Each structure stands twice: as C-alpha cells, then as structure tokens.
Amino acid sequence: MSRIAYVNGRYLPQHQAAVHVEDRGYQFADGVYEVVAARHGTLVDAEAHLDRLEYSLAELHIAMGRSRRALEFVIGETMRRNRVREGIVYIQMTRGVARRDHAFPVTSRTALVVMARSQKPPSRQVVENGLKVITTPDNRWGRCDIKSVSLLANVLVKQQAREAGAQEGWMVRPDGTVSEGSSTNAWIVDGEGKLVTRDVGKAILAGITRRAVLALAEREKLEIVERPFTVAEAKEAREAFMTSTSAQVSPVVQIDDSVIANGKPGHLTRLLVEIYDNYMRTAGG
Ligand code: PDD
C-alpha cells in the first residue's frame, strides 16, 4: 500500500505529493509543525498539540486558514487512509506560496501538509539499557518556544550525536545550563531525589510529553522542580532521561564520557516510563 499524504486540499500517493518551489516553507523555513502520537487509532493529547500549533502560528502571524474542526477532519482522514493505529501524524503549515521576497506576502494562502505513518514505541532495549547523549552548544535562535520548521541547528546536533555513537545531543547555553535535546526535553533526578526539568520560556519548546509527565509525576507525589540545570549537575545526577512524542520517556545512562549513577536506567525513570506508556494507552485524546 503506498502512503497517502494530504497536500493543500488533496490526498495523494506520497510519491506524487509535492509543494510549489516558491512555498515559503521551502525557501525561508517560514512555517510550523506538530508531531502527534497515535495509540489504538486515537491521537494522544491532540488538544494540547493543536493548541501549540495555533500558538506557533499566531506568534509568526500566519493565519490558520481553516477551522480547527476542518483540520481535525483532515488529520483523521489521513490516518484512516494510511491505516495508522500506532504511529505518528505530522502536520505542517507554512505561510504559503509567493514570489520570493523576505517580507510577508500581501496575499498568500496558508499551506497545509499532513502525513501519517505507523511507528512502534521505543524498544524494550532502549527502556532496559538507556541511551547516550552528548552535550554541544545551543546555536539556535531566541524563539525556541515556537515549533518552527527551521530545524537546521537541531539537525546538526542530532548528526553530531550520531557520529559520536550517541542518540541525542543536549544543547548547552552560554551560562552552562542545558536547554533541551535536539528533538526532546531534558530531565534529571538531582542529588536530593527531585525531578528537575527546565522551566518553559523562549529557550525551549514546551513539550506536550513534558507536560503530561509533570502531571503524572505530581499524581505520584514526586518532588518536582522546574528550573535550569548545568551540564556538571547532570553528569552527577542520580538519573537522567528525555521526553518527546516519539521517544516517550527514554532513559539516559551516559552524558559525554560520564556514566550516570550505575549506568542503568534509574528507579524514578523506570516508573515514569511505565506510567507514561500506560497513560498513552488509555488517555489518548
Ligand atoms: N520533537 N524539544 C524539541 C526541540 C522538539 O523538537 C521536541 C519534539 C520536543 C518534545 O516535544 P513533544 O513532547 O511535544 O513531542 C522538545 C518532535 C517530536 C519532532 O521534531 O519530531
């Protein structure tokens, strides 16, 4: 079965699906996106993802161009046509097609692409053994709260991690604190056993998984502090992990050359892996 993509009003086999060469997403990265997980055919935290999509659009003064219900219909239809029950949906909106000029075009229609594909959750091996991360300078712009398709700095970090035999790169700000991973939020359990993740603001993306894990941790009565942490603190941490729509909760057992604790995923991390997985199974939507 060939995969079907929705592009500006049409459902097309992916090899025929294309955007205009003067789409501003292609020329200027003038657009935003979302990645949403599906479990048992239902989207997980769909409302929160669509709220964040609307936030990103509004911050860039890009019109949504259709109602939320219409967008939800297209997403559901794209999942159905691709028979996606466990997987991810990718939604991209750009400022549309216009003759190349940096300033906003006077008239352009917001372009929409939706894709859906089946994808398995992180493997048992990742959960049992954990992942390695490297640290590297955060070279991004000042509005990391916007989920912009301008991901070049993130792409370079992920590639650097791969070449170093690691799975993620944690980006470090000039003050020595970790902002986040190239496509994940970063967490540690500090020396006092508190769960620590950076507070939201312009330095990071306000992850939807981050938010759900915070709520679940609170329900478990875990001590939580939303604050920046340094690379030195992370290397001395009792536990470390990362969160995102596709990584869910993934344990981190090594940061650069430093092994975290005994090199195995920590106790709280394992608890959060379980309860978040359970949440995805049951709370989808
Ligand atoms: N990445 N930080 C960054 C820079 C991200 O790109 C992402 C998501 C996250 C986690 O956000 P969420 O929990 O809402 O997925 C944090 C997506 C999955 C991606 O680019 O594929």
mmCIF file of C-alpha atoms and ligand atoms in Angstrom:
data_model
loop_
_atom_site.group_PDB
_atom_site.id
_atom_site.type_symbol
_atom_site.label_atom_id
_atom_site.label_comp_id
_atom_site.label_asym_id
_atom_site.label_seq_id
_atom_site.Cartn_x
_atom_site.Cartn_y
_atom_site.Cartn_z
ATOM 1 C CA MET A 1 0.000 0.000 0.000
ATOM 2 C CA SER A 2 1.504 3.340 -0.973
ATOM 3 C CA ARG A 3 1.394 6.005 1.678
ATOM 4 C CA ILE A 4 -1.022 8.868 1.231
ATOM 5 C CA ALA A 5 -0.251 12.474 2.077
ATOM 6 C CA TYR A 6 -2.657 15.375 2.310
ATOM 7 C CA VAL A 7 -1.343 18.429 0.445
ATOM 8 C CA ASN A 8 -3.376 21.615 0.130
ATOM 9 C CA GLY A 9 -6.769 20.015 -0.345
ATOM 10 C CA ARG A 10 -5.809 16.724 -1.977
ATOM 11 C CA TYR A 11 -4.965 13.235 -0.761
ATOM 12 C CA LEU A 12 -2.187 11.917 -2.969
ATOM 13 C CA PRO A 13 0.166 8.932 -3.079
ATOM 14 C CA GLN A 14 3.253 10.236 -1.307
ATOM 15 C CA HIS A 15 5.485 9.943 -4.395
ATOM 16 C CA GLN A 16 3.143 12.367 -6.200
ATOM 17 C CA ALA A 17 2.587 14.689 -3.258
ATOM 18 C CA ALA A 18 4.583 17.892 -3.714
ATOM 19 C CA VAL A 19 4.645 21.546 -2.797
ATOM 20 C CA HIS A 20 5.394 24.532 -5.011
ATOM 21 C CA VAL A 21 9.066 25.583 -5.365
ATOM 22 C CA GLU A 22 8.107 29.006 -4.041
ATOM 23 C CA ASP A 23 6.407 27.696 -0.926
ATOM 24 C CA ARG A 24 7.821 29.900 1.823
ATOM 25 C CA GLY A 25 8.414 26.845 3.981
ATOM 26 C CA TYR A 26 10.839 25.572 1.359
ATOM 27 C CA GLN A 27 12.560 28.918 0.731
ATOM 28 C CA PHE A 28 12.559 30.555 4.182
ATOM 29 C CA ALA A 29 11.548 27.827 6.664
ATOM 30 C CA ASP A 30 8.564 30.151 7.140
ATOM 31 C CA GLY A 31 6.279 27.625 8.780
ATOM 32 C CA VAL A 32 5.484 25.484 11.780
ATOM 33 C CA TYR A 33 4.736 21.837 12.502
ATOM 34 C CA GLU A 34 3.456 19.334 15.019
ATOM 35 C CA VAL A 35 4.119 15.648 15.597
ATOM 36 C CA VAL A 36 1.332 13.786 17.394
ATOM 37 C CA ALA A 37 1.353 10.149 18.508
ATOM 38 C CA ALA A 38 -1.477 7.721 17.777
ATOM 39 C CA ARG A 39 -2.331 4.793 20.061
ATOM 40 C CA HIS A 40 -5.122 2.367 19.186
ATOM 41 C CA GLY A 41 -6.156 4.741 16.426
ATOM 42 C CA THR A 42 -6.602 7.697 18.793
ATOM 43 C CA LEU A 43 -4.343 10.730 18.980
ATOM 44 C CA VAL A 44 -2.586 11.305 22.298
ATOM 45 C CA ASP A 45 -3.049 14.812 23.716
ATOM 46 C CA ALA A 46 -4.481 16.064 20.405
ATOM 47 C CA GLU A 47 -5.966 19.179 22.006
ATOM 48 C CA ALA A 48 -2.646 20.248 23.519
ATOM 49 C CA HIS A 49 -0.815 19.702 20.206
ATOM 50 C CA LEU A 50 -3.377 21.714 18.265
ATOM 51 C CA ASP A 51 -3.271 24.472 20.900
ATOM 52 C CA ARG A 52 0.510 24.623 20.487
ATOM 53 C CA LEU A 53 0.123 24.656 16.690
ATOM 54 C CA GLU A 54 -2.204 27.646 16.976
ATOM 55 C CA TYR A 55 0.258 29.331 19.351
ATOM 56 C CA SER A 56 3.178 28.833 16.920
ATOM 57 C CA LEU A 57 1.094 30.172 14.017
ATOM 58 C CA ALA A 58 -0.068 33.198 16.000
ATOM 59 C CA GLU A 59 3.472 34.077 17.121
ATOM 60 C CA LEU A 60 4.531 34.146 13.448
ATOM 61 C CA HIS A 61 1.349 35.910 12.246
ATOM 62 C CA ILE A 62 0.475 33.009 9.970
ATOM 63 C CA ALA A 63 -3.261 32.541 9.510
ATOM 64 C CA MET A 64 -4.637 29.124 10.385
ATOM 65 C CA GLY A 65 -6.663 29.361 7.168
ATOM 66 C CA ARG A 66 -9.254 26.736 8.136
ATOM 67 C CA SER A 67 -11.243 25.816 11.205
ATOM 68 C CA ARG A 68 -9.834 23.517 13.835
ATOM 69 C CA ARG A 69 -12.597 21.050 13.067
ATOM 70 C CA ALA A 70 -11.628 21.017 9.401
ATOM 71 C CA LEU A 71 -8.020 20.367 10.373
ATOM 72 C CA GLU A 72 -9.070 17.564 12.728
ATOM 73 C CA PHE A 73 -11.065 16.011 9.908
ATOM 74 C CA VAL A 74 -8.046 16.035 7.575
ATOM 75 C CA ILE A 75 -5.844 14.504 10.277
ATOM 76 C CA GLY A 76 -8.365 11.724 10.942
ATOM 77 C CA GLU A 77 -8.802 11.058 7.239
ATOM 78 C CA THR A 78 -5.036 10.912 6.645
ATOM 79 C CA MET A 79 -4.694 8.387 9.490
ATOM 80 C CA ARG A 80 -7.539 6.325 8.085
ATOM 81 C CA ARG A 81 -6.197 6.310 4.525
ATOM 82 C CA ASN A 82 -2.792 5.171 5.822
ATOM 83 C CA ARG A 83 -4.351 2.672 8.249
ATOM 84 C CA VAL A 84 -2.373 4.164 11.118
ATOM 85 C CA ARG A 85 -3.340 2.947 14.569
ATOM 86 C CA GLU A 86 0.037 3.013 16.343
ATOM 87 C CA GLY A 87 2.245 5.690 14.904
ATOM 88 C CA ILE A 88 2.689 9.372 14.342
ATOM 89 C CA VAL A 89 0.959 12.160 12.479
ATOM 90 C CA TYR A 90 2.995 15.028 11.033
ATOM 91 C CA ILE A 91 1.230 18.354 10.437
ATOM 92 C CA GLN A 92 2.982 21.238 8.705
ATOM 93 C CA MET A 93 1.650 24.688 7.931
ATOM 94 C CA THR A 94 3.568 27.370 6.068
ATOM 95 C CA ARG A 95 2.870 30.932 5.011
ATOM 96 C CA GLY A 96 2.158 29.577 1.532
ATOM 97 C CA VAL A 97 3.340 30.332 -1.978
ATOM 98 C CA ALA A 98 4.558 33.769 -3.065
ATOM 99 C CA ARG A 99 7.249 35.325 -5.235
ATOM 100 C CA ARG A 100 10.479 35.255 -3.256
ATOM 101 C CA ASP A 101 10.717 38.305 -1.019
ATOM 102 C CA HIS A 102 11.636 38.197 2.655
ATOM 103 C CA ALA A 103 8.760 40.324 3.929
ATOM 104 C CA PHE A 104 5.333 38.702 4.325
ATOM 105 C CA PRO A 105 3.357 38.492 1.073
ATOM 106 C CA VAL A 106 0.194 40.606 0.983
ATOM 107 C CA THR A 107 -1.852 37.676 -0.237
ATOM 108 C CA SER A 108 -0.926 34.053 0.274
ATOM 109 C CA ARG A 109 -2.840 31.020 1.436
ATOM 110 C CA THR A 110 -1.546 29.059 4.379
ATOM 111 C CA ALA A 111 -0.296 25.751 3.030
ATOM 112 C CA LEU A 112 -1.106 22.513 4.852
ATOM 113 C CA VAL A 113 0.574 19.132 4.642
ATOM 114 C CA VAL A 114 -0.494 16.163 6.775
ATOM 115 C CA MET A 115 1.222 12.777 6.798
ATOM 116 C CA ALA A 116 0.701 9.720 8.973
ATOM 117 C CA ARG A 117 2.823 6.642 9.411
ATOM 118 C CA SER A 118 2.883 3.560 11.587
ATOM 119 C CA GLN A 119 5.691 3.588 14.123
ATOM 120 C CA LYS A 120 6.492 1.474 17.136
ATOM 121 C CA PRO A 121 7.114 2.979 20.573
ATOM 122 C CA PRO A 122 10.734 2.937 21.885
ATOM 123 C CA SER A 123 12.039 -0.638 22.001
ATOM 124 C CA ARG A 124 12.370 -2.704 25.171
ATOM 125 C CA GLN A 125 16.139 -2.464 24.665
ATOM 126 C CA VAL A 126 16.083 1.350 24.919
ATOM 127 C CA VAL A 127 13.975 1.156 28.059
ATOM 128 C CA GLU A 128 16.197 -1.530 29.654
ATOM 129 C CA ASN A 129 19.610 -0.189 28.670
ATOM 130 C CA GLY A 130 19.109 3.551 28.237
ATOM 131 C CA LEU A 131 20.645 5.952 25.761
ATOM 132 C CA LYS A 132 23.768 8.073 25.452
ATOM 133 C CA VAL A 133 23.724 11.812 24.929
ATOM 134 C CA ILE A 134 26.440 14.295 24.088
ATOM 135 C CA THR A 135 26.482 17.961 25.032
ATOM 136 C CA THR A 136 27.034 20.680 22.478
ATOM 137 C CA PRO A 137 26.491 24.463 22.263
ATOM 138 C CA ASP A 138 22.937 25.693 21.671
ATOM 139 C CA ASN A 139 23.260 27.650 18.440
ATOM 140 C CA ARG A 140 19.555 28.261 17.874
ATOM 141 C CA TRP A 141 17.605 31.498 17.611
ATOM 142 C CA GLY A 142 15.843 33.158 20.542
ATOM 143 C CA ARG A 143 12.335 31.753 19.954
ATOM 144 C CA CYS A 144 12.658 28.035 20.646
ATOM 145 C CA ASP A 145 9.120 28.093 22.092
ATOM 146 C CA ILE A 146 7.799 28.273 18.511
ATOM 147 C CA LYS A 147 7.696 24.856 16.820
ATOM 148 C CA SER A 148 9.210 26.206 13.626
ATOM 149 C CA VAL A 149 10.283 24.011 10.703
ATOM 150 C CA SER A 150 13.608 25.863 10.819
ATOM 151 C CA LEU A 151 15.473 22.918 12.347
ATOM 152 C CA LEU A 152 18.964 23.236 10.882
ATOM 153 C CA ALA A 153 20.689 23.728 14.257
ATOM 154 C CA ASN A 154 18.762 20.717 15.641
ATOM 155 C CA VAL A 155 19.669 18.616 12.579
ATOM 156 C CA LEU A 156 23.372 19.392 13.088
ATOM 157 C CA VAL A 157 23.164 18.446 16.777
ATOM 158 C CA LYS A 158 21.452 15.115 16.034
ATOM 159 C CA GLN A 159 24.055 14.314 13.376
ATOM 160 C CA GLN A 160 26.892 15.204 15.753
ATOM 161 C CA ALA A 161 25.342 12.850 18.321
ATOM 162 C CA ARG A 162 25.074 10.033 15.748
ATOM 163 C CA GLU A 163 28.684 10.468 14.707
ATOM 164 C CA ALA A 164 29.714 10.278 18.380
ATOM 165 C CA GLY A 165 27.803 6.992 18.824
ATOM 166 C CA ALA A 166 25.081 8.726 20.868
ATOM 167 C CA GLN A 167 21.331 9.007 20.284
ATOM 168 C CA GLU A 168 20.710 12.609 21.309
ATOM 169 C CA GLY A 169 22.514 15.898 21.847
ATOM 170 C CA TRP A 170 21.713 18.112 24.808
ATOM 171 C CA MET A 171 22.199 21.750 23.888
ATOM 172 C CA VAL A 172 24.077 23.997 26.295
ATOM 173 C CA ARG A 173 23.537 27.707 26.681
ATOM 174 C CA PRO A 174 26.395 30.180 27.272
ATOM 175 C CA ASP A 175 25.687 30.079 31.043
ATOM 176 C CA GLY A 176 26.441 26.332 31.146
ATOM 177 C CA THR A 177 22.812 25.214 31.576
ATOM 178 C CA VAL A 178 21.171 22.572 29.388
ATOM 179 C CA SER A 179 18.285 23.932 27.346
ATOM 180 C CA GLU A 180 16.901 20.725 25.789
ATOM 181 C CA GLY A 181 17.696 17.930 23.350
ATOM 182 C CA SER A 182 17.639 18.388 19.568
ATOM 183 C CA SER A 183 14.141 16.865 19.472
ATOM 184 C CA THR A 184 13.418 16.084 23.134
ATOM 185 C CA ASN A 185 13.111 17.773 26.535
ATOM 186 C CA ALA A 186 15.868 17.010 29.067
ATOM 187 C CA TRP A 187 15.365 15.844 32.655
ATOM 188 C CA ILE A 188 17.449 14.757 35.641
ATOM 189 C CA VAL A 189 16.833 13.479 39.151
ATOM 190 C CA ASP A 190 19.077 15.634 41.333
ATOM 191 C CA GLY A 191 21.124 14.738 44.429
ATOM 192 C CA GLU A 192 18.065 15.266 46.636
ATOM 193 C CA GLY A 193 15.899 12.945 44.569
ATOM 194 C CA LYS A 194 13.921 15.773 42.982
ATOM 195 C CA LEU A 195 12.744 15.595 39.402
ATOM 196 C CA VAL A 196 14.274 18.545 37.539
ATOM 197 C CA THR A 197 13.445 19.902 34.084
ATOM 198 C CA ARG A 198 13.940 23.369 32.682
ATOM 199 C CA ASP A 199 11.067 25.803 33.155
ATOM 200 C CA VAL A 200 9.284 26.756 29.945
ATOM 201 C CA GLY A 201 10.096 30.035 28.241
ATOM 202 C CA LYS A 202 11.658 31.103 24.978
ATOM 203 C CA ALA A 203 14.715 28.850 25.463
ATOM 204 C CA ILE A 204 12.855 25.557 24.951
ATOM 205 C CA LEU A 205 9.865 24.007 23.307
ATOM 206 C CA ALA A 206 7.077 23.468 25.832
ATOM 207 C CA GLY A 207 6.875 19.729 25.183
ATOM 208 C CA ILE A 208 3.463 18.121 25.365
ATOM 209 C CA THR A 209 5.074 14.923 26.703
ATOM 210 C CA ARG A 210 6.934 17.048 29.269
ATOM 211 C CA ARG A 211 3.638 18.486 30.415
ATOM 212 C CA ALA A 212 1.918 15.105 30.672
ATOM 213 C CA VAL A 213 4.876 13.580 32.556
ATOM 214 C CA LEU A 214 4.872 16.504 35.009
ATOM 215 C CA ALA A 215 1.178 15.937 35.696
ATOM 216 C CA LEU A 216 1.697 12.180 36.141
ATOM 217 C CA ALA A 217 4.704 12.755 38.425
ATOM 218 C CA GLU A 218 2.643 15.116 40.517
ATOM 219 C CA ARG A 219 -0.057 12.486 40.843
ATOM 220 C CA GLU A 220 2.637 10.075 42.088
ATOM 221 C CA LYS A 221 3.584 12.737 44.675
ATOM 222 C CA LEU A 222 7.134 13.022 43.323
ATOM 223 C CA GLU A 223 9.034 16.198 44.175
ATOM 224 C CA ILE A 224 9.353 18.357 41.080
ATOM 225 C CA VAL A 225 11.386 21.492 40.363
ATOM 226 C CA GLU A 226 11.131 23.345 37.064
ATOM 227 C CA ARG A 227 14.495 25.081 36.760
ATOM 228 C CA PRO A 228 17.576 25.058 34.537
ATOM 229 C CA PHE A 229 20.365 22.601 35.426
ATOM 230 C CA THR A 230 24.016 22.658 34.398
ATOM 231 C CA VAL A 231 25.949 20.024 32.466
ATOM 232 C CA ALA A 232 28.068 19.415 35.595
ATOM 233 C CA GLU A 233 24.935 18.783 37.652
ATOM 234 C CA ALA A 234 23.533 16.435 35.005
ATOM 235 C CA LYS A 235 26.713 14.369 34.987
ATOM 236 C CA GLU A 236 26.472 13.995 38.785
ATOM 237 C CA ALA A 237 22.727 13.324 38.712
ATOM 238 C CA ARG A 238 21.136 10.203 40.169
ATOM 239 C CA GLU A 239 19.126 9.689 36.998
ATOM 240 C CA ALA A 240 18.573 11.304 33.625
ATOM 241 C CA PHE A 241 16.023 10.900 30.854
ATOM 242 C CA MET A 242 14.384 12.661 27.944
ATOM 243 C CA THR A 243 10.826 13.051 26.722
ATOM 244 C CA SER A 244 9.109 13.598 23.391
ATOM 245 C CA THR A 245 6.178 12.369 21.354
ATOM 246 C CA SER A 246 8.244 9.621 19.728
ATOM 247 C CA ALA A 247 10.863 8.976 22.457
ATOM 248 C CA GLN A 248 8.089 8.975 25.120
ATOM 249 C CA VAL A 249 10.164 8.673 28.317
ATOM 250 C CA SER A 250 13.622 7.380 27.324
ATOM 251 C CA PRO A 251 16.281 6.763 29.992
ATOM 252 C CA VAL A 252 19.712 8.402 29.598
ATOM 253 C CA VAL A 253 22.641 6.485 31.095
ATOM 254 C CA GLN A 254 25.637 8.396 29.749
ATOM 255 C CA ILE A 255 26.341 12.095 29.134
ATOM 256 C CA ASP A 256 29.555 12.658 27.127
ATOM 257 C CA ASP A 257 32.081 10.401 28.901
ATOM 258 C CA SER A 258 30.247 10.403 32.222
ATOM 259 C CA VAL A 259 28.200 7.356 33.166
ATOM 260 C CA ILE A 260 25.104 8.315 35.169
ATOM 261 C CA ALA A 261 24.967 6.550 38.551
ATOM 262 C CA ASN A 262 25.488 2.789 37.945
ATOM 263 C CA GLY A 263 24.930 3.062 34.185
ATOM 264 C CA LYS A 264 21.425 1.608 34.324
ATOM 265 C CA PRO A 265 18.098 3.442 33.957
ATOM 266 C CA GLY A 266 17.110 4.804 37.363
ATOM 267 C CA HIS A 267 14.211 3.902 39.587
ATOM 268 C CA LEU A 268 12.090 7.046 39.034
ATOM 269 C CA THR A 269 12.807 6.983 35.315
ATOM 270 C CA ARG A 270 11.538 3.422 35.049
ATOM 271 C CA LEU A 271 8.427 4.346 36.986
ATOM 272 C CA LEU A 272 7.750 7.257 34.604
ATOM 273 C CA VAL A 273 8.396 5.042 31.547
ATOM 274 C CA GLU A 274 5.672 2.713 32.801
ATOM 275 C CA ILE A 275 3.109 5.274 33.827
ATOM 276 C CA TYR A 276 3.558 7.373 30.710
ATOM 277 C CA ASP A 277 3.180 4.298 28.497
ATOM 278 C CA ASN A 278 0.044 3.437 30.388
ATOM 279 C CA TYR A 279 -1.223 6.995 30.003
ATOM 280 C CA MET A 280 -0.687 6.803 26.225
ATOM 281 C CA ARG A 281 -2.604 3.547 26.014
ATOM 282 C CA THR A 282 -5.559 4.744 27.988
ATOM 283 C CA ALA A 283 -5.720 8.525 27.872
ATOM 284 C CA GLY A 284 -5.276 9.047 24.118
ATOM 285 C CA GLY A 285 -7.183 12.150 23.279
HETATM 286 N N1 PDD B 1 10.130 16.915 18.603
HETATM 287 N N2 PDD B 1 12.136 19.902 22.143
HETATM 288 C C1 PDD B 1 12.286 19.945 20.819
HETATM 289 C C2 PDD B 1 13.329 20.850 20.244
HETATM 290 C C3 PDD B 1 11.468 19.159 19.981
HETATM 291 O O1 PDD B 1 11.605 19.204 18.658
HETATM 292 C C4 PDD B 1 10.507 18.306 20.585
HETATM 293 C C5 PDD B 1 9.587 17.467 19.742
HETATM 294 C C6 PDD B 1 10.396 18.289 21.983
HETATM 295 C C7 PDD B 1 9.363 17.442 22.691
HETATM 296 O O2 PDD B 1 8.058 17.928 22.462
HETATM 297 P P1 PDD B 1 6.785 16.958 22.479
HETATM 298 O O3 PDD B 1 6.830 16.260 23.795
HETATM 299 O O4 PDD B 1 5.649 17.877 22.353
HETATM 300 O O5 PDD B 1 6.931 15.978 21.337
HETATM 301 C C8 PDD B 1 11.222 19.112 22.727
HETATM 302 C C9 PDD B 1 9.261 16.292 17.644
HETATM 303 C C10 PDD B 1 8.685 15.010 18.123
HETATM 304 C C11 PDD B 1 9.976 16.160 16.327
HETATM 305 O O6 PDD B 1 10.562 17.146 15.908
HETATM 306 O O7 PDD B 1 9.934 15.092 15.712
#
